[in-house]
Amino acid sequence: MKYRVLQSEQVWGGFLKLHRYRLQHECFAGGWCPELVRERVEGNHAVSVLLYDPVQDAVVLIEQFRIGALGHQEPPWLLETVGGYVEKGEALEAVAIRETREETGCDVSRLELVGTFFTTPGWCCGERITLYCGLVDSRGAEGVHGLAHEGEDIRVVVMPAGEALGELFRKANSTSIVVGLQWLALNRERLRAEWS
């Protein structure tokens, strides 16, 4: 299948970059579909880490205010996995280690790749996330972290893995944590055997 971009222009350049595209693509039935106009938030590549302590059978999560939840969930603070954007030339694993330290104060001793996925491509967002599961010692993980110059106010939450799974689609309802916790449910016993 082919597509062609007829025009692309940036229509907003704040924290998020919004581009408007005029494009066409081939139709499944043959020929070319009519021209479309679509806006897309130009997403960066992000890394996210579900922090797991197999000895304690606990996860280290973060909680923070999210503008996307405002007006849709009260209160708009979500449980999430650690995460951050990849800077040019930066290795994905280095981002995982850096963001874990910045947002939780924990040190990752091992990483396992879960996968890479789009957050919401149908909503016209180009952001991709590479998700890892990271081995940590959850004992002593606590406090408020984040970078003040980025406006971060991040609270560390340590909870038993089973309790975290019970928060799926409640307080744990953003893409990375949903994928991460479901992956953990499938791989928890293996990780406890291999990482303990």
Coordinates of C-alpha atoms in Angstrom, one line a residue:
M1 CA 0.0 0.0 0.0
K2 CA 1.2 3.5 -0.8
Y3 CA 0.5 7.0 0.5
R4 CA 1.5 10.5 -0.5
V5 CA 1.9 13.6 1.6
L6 CA 0.7 16.5 -0.5
Q7 CA 1.4 19.2 2.1
S8 CA 2.7 19.4 5.7
E9 CA 2.8 22.5 7.9
Q10 CA 3.4 23.2 11.5
V11 CA 0.3 24.9 13.0
W12 CA 1.4 25.0 16.6
G13 CA 4.8 25.0 18.2
G14 CA 4.4 25.0 22.0
F15 CA 5.3 22.1 24.3
L16 CA 3.6 19.9 21.8
K17 CA 4.2 20.4 18.0
L18 CA 1.1 20.1 15.9
H19 CA 1.3 19.6 12.2
R20 CA -1.5 19.6 9.6
Y21 CA -1.2 17.2 6.7
R22 CA -2.9 16.9 3.4
L23 CA -2.5 13.4 2.1
Q24 CA -3.9 10.5 0.2
H25 CA -3.4 6.8 0.5
E26 CA -4.3 3.8 -1.6
C27 CA -7.7 2.2 -0.8
F28 CA -8.1 -1.5 0.0
A29 CA -10.6 -1.8 -2.8
G30 CA -8.1 -0.3 -5.3
G31 CA -7.2 3.1 -6.5
W32 CA -6.7 6.2 -4.4
C33 CA -8.9 7.3 -1.5
P34 CA -10.1 11.0 -1.5
E35 CA -7.7 13.6 -0.1
L36 CA -7.6 13.8 3.7
V37 CA -6.7 16.6 6.0
R38 CA -5.4 15.5 9.4
E39 CA -3.7 17.1 12.3
R40 CA -1.0 15.2 14.2
V41 CA 0.8 15.8 17.4
E42 CA 4.4 15.2 16.4
G43 CA 5.4 12.7 19.0
N44 CA 8.8 11.9 20.3
H45 CA 10.1 8.5 21.1
A46 CA 9.6 7.9 24.8
V47 CA 10.9 5.2 27.2
S48 CA 8.8 3.8 30.0
V49 CA 9.8 1.4 32.8
L50 CA 7.7 -0.8 35.0
L51 CA 9.8 -1.2 38.1
Y52 CA 9.6 -4.6 39.7
D53 CA 11.1 -6.1 42.8
P54 CA 10.7 -9.9 42.6
V55 CA 12.0 -10.5 46.1
Q56 CA 9.2 -8.4 47.6
D57 CA 6.8 -9.2 44.7
A58 CA 6.2 -5.4 44.6
V59 CA 6.1 -2.7 41.9
V60 CA 7.5 0.8 42.3
L61 CA 5.1 3.2 40.5
I62 CA 4.8 6.9 40.3
E63 CA 1.8 9.2 40.8
Q64 CA 1.5 12.6 39.2
F65 CA -1.0 15.1 37.9
R66 CA -1.9 14.6 34.3
I67 CA -3.6 17.3 32.2
G68 CA -5.2 14.6 29.9
A69 CA -7.1 13.2 32.9
L70 CA -8.4 16.6 33.9
G71 CA -12.2 16.6 33.5
H72 CA -12.3 12.9 32.8
Q73 CA -11.2 11.5 36.1
E74 CA -11.3 12.9 39.6
P75 CA -8.8 13.5 40.9
P76 CA -6.6 13.8 37.8
W77 CA -3.5 12.1 39.4
L78 CA -2.6 8.8 37.8
L79 CA -0.5 5.8 38.8
E80 CA 2.1 5.3 36.1
T81 CA 5.3 3.7 35.1
V82 CA 8.5 5.8 35.0
G83 CA 9.0 7.5 31.7
G84 CA 10.8 10.1 29.7
Y85 CA 11.7 11.3 26.2
V86 CA 14.7 10.1 24.3
E87 CA 17.1 12.8 23.5
K88 CA 19.0 12.8 20.1
G89 CA 21.7 10.1 20.1
E90 CA 20.7 8.7 23.5
A91 CA 20.4 4.9 24.0
L92 CA 17.0 3.7 25.1
E93 CA 18.4 1.8 28.1
A94 CA 20.2 4.9 29.2
V95 CA 16.9 6.8 29.2
A96 CA 15.3 4.0 31.3
I97 CA 18.1 4.2 33.9
R98 CA 18.1 8.0 33.9
E99 CA 14.4 8.4 34.3
T100 CA 14.1 5.8 37.0
R101 CA 16.7 7.6 39.0
E102 CA 15.1 11.1 38.4
E103 CA 11.6 10.0 39.1
T104 CA 12.0 7.4 41.9
G105 CA 15.5 7.6 43.3
C106 CA 15.9 3.9 42.5
D107 CA 18.7 2.2 40.7
V108 CA 17.8 -0.4 38.0
S109 CA 20.0 -3.4 38.1
R110 CA 18.5 -5.2 35.0
L111 CA 16.2 -4.3 32.2
E112 CA 14.0 -6.6 30.0
L113 CA 12.4 -5.2 26.9
V114 CA 8.6 -5.5 26.8
G115 CA 8.1 -3.9 23.4
T116 CA 7.5 -0.7 21.4
F117 CA 4.1 0.7 20.6
F118 CA 2.2 3.8 19.6
T119 CA 0.2 5.5 22.3
T120 CA -2.8 6.6 20.3
P121 CA -2.2 6.7 16.5
G122 CA -5.9 6.9 15.7
W123 CA -6.1 10.1 17.6
C124 CA -3.4 11.5 15.4
C125 CA -0.5 11.2 17.8
G126 CA 2.9 10.1 16.5
E127 CA 4.4 9.3 19.9
R128 CA 6.0 5.8 20.3
I129 CA 6.9 4.2 23.6
T130 CA 9.5 1.6 24.3
L131 CA 8.6 -0.2 27.5
Y132 CA 10.9 -2.1 29.7
C133 CA 10.5 -4.0 33.0
G134 CA 13.3 -3.0 35.4
L135 CA 14.6 -4.9 38.3
V136 CA 14.8 -2.8 41.5
D137 CA 15.0 -3.1 45.2
S138 CA 11.8 -1.5 46.4
R139 CA 12.8 -1.3 50.1
G140 CA 13.3 2.3 50.9
A141 CA 11.7 3.6 47.7
E142 CA 9.7 6.6 48.8
G143 CA 9.4 10.3 48.6
V144 CA 8.7 13.0 46.0
H145 CA 11.0 13.3 43.0
G146 CA 11.2 14.8 39.6
L147 CA 12.9 17.8 38.0
A148 CA 11.7 21.2 39.3
H149 CA 12.7 23.0 36.1
E150 CA 10.4 20.6 34.2
G151 CA 7.5 21.2 36.7
E152 CA 7.6 17.6 37.9
D153 CA 6.0 16.7 41.2
I154 CA 6.2 12.9 41.3
R155 CA 5.3 10.8 44.3
V156 CA 6.7 7.3 44.6
V157 CA 4.2 4.5 45.3
V158 CA 5.3 1.0 46.3
M159 CA 2.6 -1.7 46.3
P160 CA 2.3 -5.4 46.1
A161 CA 2.2 -6.6 42.5
G162 CA -1.3 -8.2 43.1
E163 CA -2.7 -4.9 44.4
A164 CA -1.2 -3.0 41.4
L165 CA -2.9 -5.5 39.1
G166 CA -6.2 -4.7 40.9
E167 CA -5.7 -1.0 40.0
L168 CA -5.8 -1.8 36.2
F169 CA -8.3 0.5 34.5
R170 CA -8.9 2.4 37.8
K171 CA -6.0 4.6 38.9
A172 CA -3.7 2.6 36.6
N173 CA -5.3 3.5 33.3
S174 CA -2.8 5.1 30.9
T175 CA -1.2 3.1 28.1
S176 CA 2.2 2.3 29.5
I177 CA 1.0 1.0 32.9
V178 CA -1.8 -1.0 31.4
V179 CA 0.5 -2.7 29.0
G180 CA 3.2 -3.1 31.6
L181 CA 1.0 -4.6 34.3
Q182 CA -0.7 -7.0 31.9
W183 CA 2.8 -8.1 30.7
L184 CA 3.8 -8.5 34.4
A185 CA 0.7 -10.7 35.0
L186 CA 1.9 -13.0 32.2
N187 CA 5.6 -12.9 33.3
R188 CA 5.6 -12.5 37.0
E189 CA 6.4 -16.0 38.0
R190 CA 9.2 -16.3 35.5
L191 CA 10.7 -13.0 36.7
R192 CA 10.5 -14.2 40.3
A193 CA 12.3 -17.4 39.4
E194 CA 15.0 -15.7 37.2
W195 CA 15.5 -12.4 39.1
S196 CA 15.3 -13.4 42.7

